[in-house]
Coordinates of C-alpha atoms in Angstrom, one line a residue:
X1 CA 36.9 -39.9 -33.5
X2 CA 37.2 -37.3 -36.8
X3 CA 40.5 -36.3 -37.8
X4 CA 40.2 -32.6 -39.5
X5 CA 43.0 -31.7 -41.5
X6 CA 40.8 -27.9 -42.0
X7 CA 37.4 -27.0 -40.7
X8 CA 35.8 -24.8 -42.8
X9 CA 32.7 -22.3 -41.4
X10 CA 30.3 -21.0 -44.4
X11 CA 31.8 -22.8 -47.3
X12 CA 34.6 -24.8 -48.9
X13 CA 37.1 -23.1 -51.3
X14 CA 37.1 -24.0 -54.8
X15 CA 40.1 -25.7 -54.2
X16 CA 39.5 -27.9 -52.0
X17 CA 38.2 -31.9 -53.3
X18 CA 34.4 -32.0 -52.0
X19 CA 31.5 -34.0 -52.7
X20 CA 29.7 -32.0 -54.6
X21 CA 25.8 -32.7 -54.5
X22 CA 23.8 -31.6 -58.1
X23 CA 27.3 -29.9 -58.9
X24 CA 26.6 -27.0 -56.7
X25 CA 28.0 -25.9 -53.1
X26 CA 26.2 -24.3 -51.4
X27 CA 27.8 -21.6 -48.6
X28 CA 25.6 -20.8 -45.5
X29 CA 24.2 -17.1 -46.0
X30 CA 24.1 -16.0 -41.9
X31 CA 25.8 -15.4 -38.7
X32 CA 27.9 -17.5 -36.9
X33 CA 28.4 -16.3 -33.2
X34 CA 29.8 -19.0 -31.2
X35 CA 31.5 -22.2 -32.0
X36 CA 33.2 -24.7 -29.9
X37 CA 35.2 -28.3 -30.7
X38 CA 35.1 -31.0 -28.6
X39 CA 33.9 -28.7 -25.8
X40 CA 37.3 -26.3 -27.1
X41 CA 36.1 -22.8 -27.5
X42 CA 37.4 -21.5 -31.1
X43 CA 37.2 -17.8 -32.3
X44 CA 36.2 -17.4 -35.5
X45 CA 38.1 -14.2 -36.5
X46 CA 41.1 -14.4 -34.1
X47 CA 42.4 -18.1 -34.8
X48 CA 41.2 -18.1 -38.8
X49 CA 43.8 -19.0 -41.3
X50 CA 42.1 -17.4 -44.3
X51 CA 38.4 -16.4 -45.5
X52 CA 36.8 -14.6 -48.0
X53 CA 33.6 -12.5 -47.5
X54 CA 33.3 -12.5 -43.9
X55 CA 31.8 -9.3 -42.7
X56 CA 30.4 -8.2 -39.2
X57 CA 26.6 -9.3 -38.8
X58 CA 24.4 -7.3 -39.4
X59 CA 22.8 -6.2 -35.9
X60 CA 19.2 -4.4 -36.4
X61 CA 19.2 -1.8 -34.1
X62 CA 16.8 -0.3 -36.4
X63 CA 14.2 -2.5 -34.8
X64 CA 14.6 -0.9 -31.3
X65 CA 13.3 2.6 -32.8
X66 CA 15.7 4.7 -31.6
X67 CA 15.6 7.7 -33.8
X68 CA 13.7 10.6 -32.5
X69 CA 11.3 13.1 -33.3
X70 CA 10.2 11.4 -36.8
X71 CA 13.7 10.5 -37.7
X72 CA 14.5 7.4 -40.0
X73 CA 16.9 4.5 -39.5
X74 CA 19.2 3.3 -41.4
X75 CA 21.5 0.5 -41.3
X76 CA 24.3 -1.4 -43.0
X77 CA 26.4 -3.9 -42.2
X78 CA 28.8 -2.0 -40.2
X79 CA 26.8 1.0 -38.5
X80 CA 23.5 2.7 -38.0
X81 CA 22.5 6.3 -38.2
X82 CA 19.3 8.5 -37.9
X83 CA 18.3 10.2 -41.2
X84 CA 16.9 14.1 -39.4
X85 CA 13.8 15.9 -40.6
X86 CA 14.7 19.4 -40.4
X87 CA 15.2 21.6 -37.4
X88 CA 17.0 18.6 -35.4
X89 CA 20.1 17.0 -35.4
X90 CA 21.9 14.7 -32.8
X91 CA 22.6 10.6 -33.1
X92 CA 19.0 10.3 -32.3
X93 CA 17.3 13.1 -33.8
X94 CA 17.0 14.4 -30.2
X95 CA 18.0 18.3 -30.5
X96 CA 17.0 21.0 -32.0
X97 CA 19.6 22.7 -34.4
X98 CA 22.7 24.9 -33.4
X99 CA 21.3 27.1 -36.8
X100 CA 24.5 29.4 -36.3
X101 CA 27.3 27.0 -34.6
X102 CA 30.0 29.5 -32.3
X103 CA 32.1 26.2 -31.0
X104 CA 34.9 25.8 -32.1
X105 CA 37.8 23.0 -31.7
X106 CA 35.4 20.1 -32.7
X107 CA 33.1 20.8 -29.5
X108 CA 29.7 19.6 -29.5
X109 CA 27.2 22.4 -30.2
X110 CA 23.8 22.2 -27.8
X111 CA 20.6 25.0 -28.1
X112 CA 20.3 26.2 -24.6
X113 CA 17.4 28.1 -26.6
X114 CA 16.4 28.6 -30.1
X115 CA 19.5 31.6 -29.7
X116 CA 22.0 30.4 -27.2
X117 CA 24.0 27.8 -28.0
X118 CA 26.1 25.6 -25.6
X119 CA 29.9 24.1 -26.0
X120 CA 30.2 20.8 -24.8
X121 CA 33.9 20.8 -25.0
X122 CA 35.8 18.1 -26.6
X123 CA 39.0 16.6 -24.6
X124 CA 41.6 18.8 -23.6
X125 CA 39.9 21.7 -24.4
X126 CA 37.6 24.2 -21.9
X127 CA 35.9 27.6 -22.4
X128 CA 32.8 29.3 -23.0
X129 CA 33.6 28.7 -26.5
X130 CA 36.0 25.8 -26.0
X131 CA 38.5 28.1 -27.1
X132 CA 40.9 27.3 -24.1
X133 CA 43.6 24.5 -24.0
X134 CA 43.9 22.7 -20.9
X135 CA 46.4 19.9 -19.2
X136 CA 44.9 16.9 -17.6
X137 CA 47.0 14.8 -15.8
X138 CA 44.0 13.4 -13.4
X139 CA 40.5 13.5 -15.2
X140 CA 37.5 15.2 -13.5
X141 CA 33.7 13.7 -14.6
X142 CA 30.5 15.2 -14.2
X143 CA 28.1 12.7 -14.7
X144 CA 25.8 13.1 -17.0
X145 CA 24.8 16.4 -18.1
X146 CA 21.4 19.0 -17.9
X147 CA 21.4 18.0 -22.1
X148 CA 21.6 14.5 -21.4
X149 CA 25.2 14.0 -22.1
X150 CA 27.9 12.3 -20.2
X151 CA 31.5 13.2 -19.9
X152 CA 33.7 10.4 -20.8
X153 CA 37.3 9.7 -22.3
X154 CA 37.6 6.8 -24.9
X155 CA 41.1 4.9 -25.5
X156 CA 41.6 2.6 -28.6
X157 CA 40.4 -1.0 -27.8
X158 CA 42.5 -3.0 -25.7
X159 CA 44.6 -5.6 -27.2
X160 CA 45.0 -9.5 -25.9
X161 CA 42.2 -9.3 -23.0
X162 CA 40.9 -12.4 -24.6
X163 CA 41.6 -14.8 -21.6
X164 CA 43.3 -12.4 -18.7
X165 CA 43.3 -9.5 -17.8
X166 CA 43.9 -7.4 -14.3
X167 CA 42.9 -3.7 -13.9
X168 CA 44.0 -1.2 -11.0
X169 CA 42.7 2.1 -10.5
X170 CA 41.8 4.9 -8.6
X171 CA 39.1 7.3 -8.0
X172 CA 37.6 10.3 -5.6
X173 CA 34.3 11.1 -5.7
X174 CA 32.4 14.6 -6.2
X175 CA 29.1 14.0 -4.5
X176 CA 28.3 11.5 -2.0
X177 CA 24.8 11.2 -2.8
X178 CA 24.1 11.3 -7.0
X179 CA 27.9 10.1 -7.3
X180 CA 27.0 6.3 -6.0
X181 CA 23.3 5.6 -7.2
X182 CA 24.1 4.7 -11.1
X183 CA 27.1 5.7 -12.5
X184 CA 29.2 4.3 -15.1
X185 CA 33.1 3.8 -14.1
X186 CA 34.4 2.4 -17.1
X187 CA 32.9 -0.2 -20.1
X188 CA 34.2 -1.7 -23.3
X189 CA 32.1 -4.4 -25.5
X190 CA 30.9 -5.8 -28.7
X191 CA 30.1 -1.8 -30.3
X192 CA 27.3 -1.5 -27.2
X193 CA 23.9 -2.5 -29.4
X194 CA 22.5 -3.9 -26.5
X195 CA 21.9 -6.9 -27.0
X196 CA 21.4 -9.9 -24.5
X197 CA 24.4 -11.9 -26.1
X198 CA 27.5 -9.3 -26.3
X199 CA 30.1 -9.8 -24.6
X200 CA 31.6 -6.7 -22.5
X201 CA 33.5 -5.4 -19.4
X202 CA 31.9 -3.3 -17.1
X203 CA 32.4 -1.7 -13.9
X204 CA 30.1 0.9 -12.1
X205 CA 28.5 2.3 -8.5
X206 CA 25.3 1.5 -7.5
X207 CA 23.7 2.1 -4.0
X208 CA 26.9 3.1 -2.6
X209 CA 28.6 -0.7 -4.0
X210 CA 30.8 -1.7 -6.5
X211 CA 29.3 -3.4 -9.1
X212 CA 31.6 -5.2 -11.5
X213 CA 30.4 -7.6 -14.6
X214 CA 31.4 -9.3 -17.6
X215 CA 29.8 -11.5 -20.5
X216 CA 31.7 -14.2 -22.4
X217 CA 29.2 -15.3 -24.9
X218 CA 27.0 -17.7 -22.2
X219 CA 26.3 -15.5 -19.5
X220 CA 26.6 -12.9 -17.3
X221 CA 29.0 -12.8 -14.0
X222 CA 28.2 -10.2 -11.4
X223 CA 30.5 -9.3 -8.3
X224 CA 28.8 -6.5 -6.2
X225 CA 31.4 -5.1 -3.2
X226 CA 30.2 -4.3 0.1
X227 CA 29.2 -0.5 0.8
X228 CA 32.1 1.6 0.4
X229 CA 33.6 3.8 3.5
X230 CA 32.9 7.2 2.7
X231 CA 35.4 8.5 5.2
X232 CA 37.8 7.6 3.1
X233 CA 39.0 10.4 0.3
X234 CA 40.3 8.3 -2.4
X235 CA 39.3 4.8 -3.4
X236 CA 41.5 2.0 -4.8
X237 CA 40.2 -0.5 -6.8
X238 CA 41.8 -3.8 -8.5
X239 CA 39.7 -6.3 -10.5
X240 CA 40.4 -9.1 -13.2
X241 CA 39.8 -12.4 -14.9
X242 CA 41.4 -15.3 -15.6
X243 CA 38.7 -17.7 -18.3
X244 CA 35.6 -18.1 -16.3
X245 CA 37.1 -16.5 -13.2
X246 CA 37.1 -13.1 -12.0
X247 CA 37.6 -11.4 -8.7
X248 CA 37.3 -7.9 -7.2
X249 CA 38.9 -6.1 -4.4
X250 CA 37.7 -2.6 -3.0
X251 CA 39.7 -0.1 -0.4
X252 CA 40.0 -2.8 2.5
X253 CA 37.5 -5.0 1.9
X254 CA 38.4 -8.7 1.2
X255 CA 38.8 -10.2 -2.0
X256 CA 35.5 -11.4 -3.7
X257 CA 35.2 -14.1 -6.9
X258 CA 32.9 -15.4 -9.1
X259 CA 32.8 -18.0 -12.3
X260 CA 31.1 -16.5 -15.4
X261 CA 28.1 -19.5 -16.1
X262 CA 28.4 -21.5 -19.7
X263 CA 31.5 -22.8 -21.4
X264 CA 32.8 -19.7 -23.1
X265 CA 35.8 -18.6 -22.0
X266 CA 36.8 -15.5 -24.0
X267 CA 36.0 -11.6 -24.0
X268 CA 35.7 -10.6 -27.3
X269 CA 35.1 -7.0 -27.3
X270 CA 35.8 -4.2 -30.3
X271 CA 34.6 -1.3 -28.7
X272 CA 37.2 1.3 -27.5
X273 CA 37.6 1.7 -23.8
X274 CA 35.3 4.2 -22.2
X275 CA 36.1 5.6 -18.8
X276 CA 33.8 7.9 -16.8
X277 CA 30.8 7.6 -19.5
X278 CA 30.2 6.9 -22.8
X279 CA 29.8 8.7 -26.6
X280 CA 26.2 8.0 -27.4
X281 CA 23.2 9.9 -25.8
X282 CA 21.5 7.2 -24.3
X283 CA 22.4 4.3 -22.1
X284 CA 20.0 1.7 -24.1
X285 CA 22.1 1.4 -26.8
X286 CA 24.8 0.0 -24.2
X287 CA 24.7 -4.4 -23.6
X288 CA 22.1 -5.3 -21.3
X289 CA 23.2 -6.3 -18.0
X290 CA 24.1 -3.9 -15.4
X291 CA 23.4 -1.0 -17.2
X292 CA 24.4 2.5 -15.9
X293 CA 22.0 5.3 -16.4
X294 CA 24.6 7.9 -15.7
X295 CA 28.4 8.6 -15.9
X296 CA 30.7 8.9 -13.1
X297 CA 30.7 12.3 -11.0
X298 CA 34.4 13.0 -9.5
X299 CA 37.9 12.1 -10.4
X300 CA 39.3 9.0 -11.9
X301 CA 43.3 8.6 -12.0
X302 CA 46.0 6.1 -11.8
X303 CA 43.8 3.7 -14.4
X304 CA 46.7 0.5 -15.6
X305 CA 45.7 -2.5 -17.2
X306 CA 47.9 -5.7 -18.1
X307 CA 46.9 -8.9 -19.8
X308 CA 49.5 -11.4 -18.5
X309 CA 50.7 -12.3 -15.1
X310 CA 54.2 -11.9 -17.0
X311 CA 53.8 -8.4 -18.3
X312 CA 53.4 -5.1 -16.5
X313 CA 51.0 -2.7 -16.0
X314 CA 50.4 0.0 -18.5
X315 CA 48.1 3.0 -18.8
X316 CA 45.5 2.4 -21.6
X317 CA 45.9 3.9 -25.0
X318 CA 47.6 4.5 -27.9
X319 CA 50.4 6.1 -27.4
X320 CA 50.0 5.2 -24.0
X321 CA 48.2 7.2 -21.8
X322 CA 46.4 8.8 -24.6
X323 CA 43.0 8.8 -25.2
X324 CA 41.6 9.3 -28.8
X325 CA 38.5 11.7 -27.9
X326 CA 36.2 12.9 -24.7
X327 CA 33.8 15.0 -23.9
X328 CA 33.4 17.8 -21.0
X329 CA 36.3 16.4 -19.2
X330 CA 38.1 18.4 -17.1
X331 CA 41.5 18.7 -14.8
X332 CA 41.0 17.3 -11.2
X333 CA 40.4 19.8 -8.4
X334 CA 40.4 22.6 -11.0
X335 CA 36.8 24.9 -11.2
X336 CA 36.5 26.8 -15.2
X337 CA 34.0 28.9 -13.5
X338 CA 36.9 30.5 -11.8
X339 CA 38.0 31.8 -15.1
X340 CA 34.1 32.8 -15.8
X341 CA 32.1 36.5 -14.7
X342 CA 28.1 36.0 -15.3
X343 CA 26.6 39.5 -15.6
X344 CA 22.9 40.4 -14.5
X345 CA 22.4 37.6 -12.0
X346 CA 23.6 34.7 -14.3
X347 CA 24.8 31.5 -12.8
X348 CA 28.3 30.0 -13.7
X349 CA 27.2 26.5 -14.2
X350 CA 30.2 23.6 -14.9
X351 CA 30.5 20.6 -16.0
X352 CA 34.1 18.9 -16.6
X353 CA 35.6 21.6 -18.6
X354 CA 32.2 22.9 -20.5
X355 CA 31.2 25.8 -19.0
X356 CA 28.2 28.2 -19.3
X357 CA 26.3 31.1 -17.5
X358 CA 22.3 30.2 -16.8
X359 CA 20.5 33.8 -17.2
X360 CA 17.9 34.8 -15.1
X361 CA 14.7 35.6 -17.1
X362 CA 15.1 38.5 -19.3
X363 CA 18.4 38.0 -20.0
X364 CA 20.5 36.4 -22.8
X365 CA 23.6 35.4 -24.0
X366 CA 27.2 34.0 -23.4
X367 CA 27.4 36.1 -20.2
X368 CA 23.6 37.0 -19.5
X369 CA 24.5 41.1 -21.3
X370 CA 21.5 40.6 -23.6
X371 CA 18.0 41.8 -22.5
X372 CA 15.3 39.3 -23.7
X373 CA 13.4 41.7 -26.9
X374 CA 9.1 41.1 -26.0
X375 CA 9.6 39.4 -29.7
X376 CA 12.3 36.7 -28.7
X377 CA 10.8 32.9 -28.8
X378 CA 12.8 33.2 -25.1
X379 CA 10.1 35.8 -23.9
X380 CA 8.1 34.6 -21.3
X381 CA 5.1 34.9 -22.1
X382 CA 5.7 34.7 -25.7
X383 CA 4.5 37.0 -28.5
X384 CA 0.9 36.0 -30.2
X385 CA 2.3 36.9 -34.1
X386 CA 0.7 33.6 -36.4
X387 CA 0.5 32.5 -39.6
X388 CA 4.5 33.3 -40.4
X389 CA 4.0 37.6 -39.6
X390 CA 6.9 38.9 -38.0
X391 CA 6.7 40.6 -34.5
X392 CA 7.8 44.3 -34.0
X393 CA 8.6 45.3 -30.8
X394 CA 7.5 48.9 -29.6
X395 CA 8.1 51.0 -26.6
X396 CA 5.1 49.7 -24.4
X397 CA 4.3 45.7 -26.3
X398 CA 4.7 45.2 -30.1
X399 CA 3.0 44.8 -33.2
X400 CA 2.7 41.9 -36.0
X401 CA 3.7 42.8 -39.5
X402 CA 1.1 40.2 -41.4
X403 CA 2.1 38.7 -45.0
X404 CA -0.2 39.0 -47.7
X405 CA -3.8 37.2 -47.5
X406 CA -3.4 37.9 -43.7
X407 CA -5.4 40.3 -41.2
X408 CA -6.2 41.1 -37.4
X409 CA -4.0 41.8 -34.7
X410 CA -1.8 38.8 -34.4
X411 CA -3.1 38.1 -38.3
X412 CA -5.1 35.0 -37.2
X413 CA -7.8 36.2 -40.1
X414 CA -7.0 34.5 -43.5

């Protein structure tokens, strides 16, 4: 048996009395994930007295490839990012450009087409042009999105789930069908690089089941519910973990359990608490695992956490109840399309609380009053103009206005 008065990770202080070998101490240069004592489970940031130059590892997501359409990655210690050739924009490079933004309020801009632009609306806002302020006692979802998007709230991380914690919630869904095939309920993780080691919290639908899942370090536990009763309007869920324990219980159904494999026994997650969806365009970037493809598609209320059998529940959030952002969320039961006229044949489409009119061919704009010009890069078919000459339209076709060095009738003659 070794008596340790300190146990130092990565090197000894200066201070400290050390064998030193050559006169030089050398500090490990690395990552240090998990480390146990005497089979005892210690966390390396949570329980340290002191440190100096600790930072995050770096994780290199750059070596998954993810930026789009001859983007470049870049990464640091702390984050990634996609460096955009011109003419797209997005986390991945993945859109084209909103050239002349009309959103307002912080909503995200999406080109419908190289004119129309869409407002994905942030939280607590709603509106062709997210211009509208809206109440939302009992958050509506929409799944994921024609553009790719999901609709999602995030709360700041949730403190001391380390070792317990015990949800209860409720939800109703909006389609029977798409709403319980892949859908996300609600996740929170390591900053969702997905990798096969984070540790994370997640809870989803799939083929009409329950599927809820966590990782502490040394493995993944997996409880899936029985098929839910889709006679019944709303469902109520509680779930939780104590250690290497956790247990689910849908509607009616009996109470299921399951013991997480390895020794680890803590969650250690820094992510913020995602319910409904989550921020980033795609659903590789979230831990492996369970992964959900798309967010949830209906109403989720009633959502309290606690993280001791001696505390109560509270809502998550801070202050509580509060989420920090969201996207296309909307107010349970409510339709923005009410509020919405689409001229000219136009379809109201909705999703949480973005809203938009889908124009039949030939016309454009926010409500479908714009006739599509013969010159438009929305004309179908379009114009034959090359080599950078500028269509004219005319009364019956159009003409192409060639630059200099240019000739024939769409100036394809150098």
């Amino acid at each position: 048996q070794i008596n340790f008065g300190s146990i130092f990770l990565g090197k000894v202080p200066a201070h400290e009395e050390v064998h030193r070998c050559a006169g030089q101490i050398y500090g490990y240069k690395g990552c240090i994930r998990d480390f146990q004592v005497n089979h005892k489970e210690l966390f390396i940031i949570d329980e340290a007295l002191a440190g100096r130059n600790v930072e995050n590892c770096n994780v290199p997501i750059c070596d998954y490839h993810p930026c789009h359409n001859g983007g470049t990655c870049t990464s640091d210690e702390e984050n990634w990012y996609c460096e955009c050739p011109k003419l797209y924009t997005g986390k991945l490079c993945q859109f084209a450009t909103c050239d002349e933004n009309p959103c307002g309020n912080g909503a995200t801009c999406f080109p419908k087409s190289r004119r129309d632009a869409v407002c994905l609306c942030p939280y607590g806002r709603s509106g062709i042009l997210c211009s509208d302020a809206i109440n939302i006692t009992q958050p509506s979802f929409s799944g994921t999105d024609v553009f790719g998007y999901t609709s999602f709230l995030a709360y700041s991380t949730i403190p001391n789930i380390t070792f317990y914690y015990e949800f209860r919630l409720k939800f109703q869904l909006a389609n029977h069908h798409s709403a319980l095939q892949d859908n996300l309920i609600f996740f929170t993780g390591q900053k969702g690089q997905g990798l096969n080691g984070d540790d994370f919290l997640e809870l989803g639908l799939r083929n009409g089941r329950v599927v809820y899942s966590y990782n502490l370090g040394s493995g993944t536990a997996t409880i899936i519910s029985k098929p839910l009763d889709l006679t019944l309007n709303i469902h109520v869920m509680q779930l939780g973990r104590n250690l290497q324990k956790g247990w689910l219980k849908v509607d009616d159904q009996k109470n299921k359990t399951v013991t997480s494999p390895g020794r680890l026994v803590g969650l250690n997650v820094f992510s913020q608490f995602y319910l409904g969806g989550y921020r980033e365009y795609t659903p590789e970037l979230l831990p492996k695992g369970p992964r959900f493809k798309n967010g949830f598609q209906g109403c989720i209320f009633d959502v309290q956490v606690r993280t001791s059998l001696n505390k109560g529940f509270k809502s998550p959030g801070t202050p509580e109840g509060h989420p920090n952002s969201g996207r296309s969320v909307g107010q349970c039961k409510d339709s923005p399309c009410s509020l919405i006229k689409c001229r000219n044949g136009g379809k109201c489409i909705e999703s949480g609380s973005t809203v938009y009119c889908d124009c039949l061919t030939g016309w454009k704009g926010a409500f479908c009053t714009e006739t599509v010009s013969v010159c438009d890069p929305e004309h179908d078919p379009p114009h034959l103009c090359q080599q950078g000459s500028t269509c004219v339209p005319l009364p019956s076709g159009y003409t192409c206005h060639c630059p200099l060095g240019t000739a024939g009738t769409y100036c394809e003659q150098g």
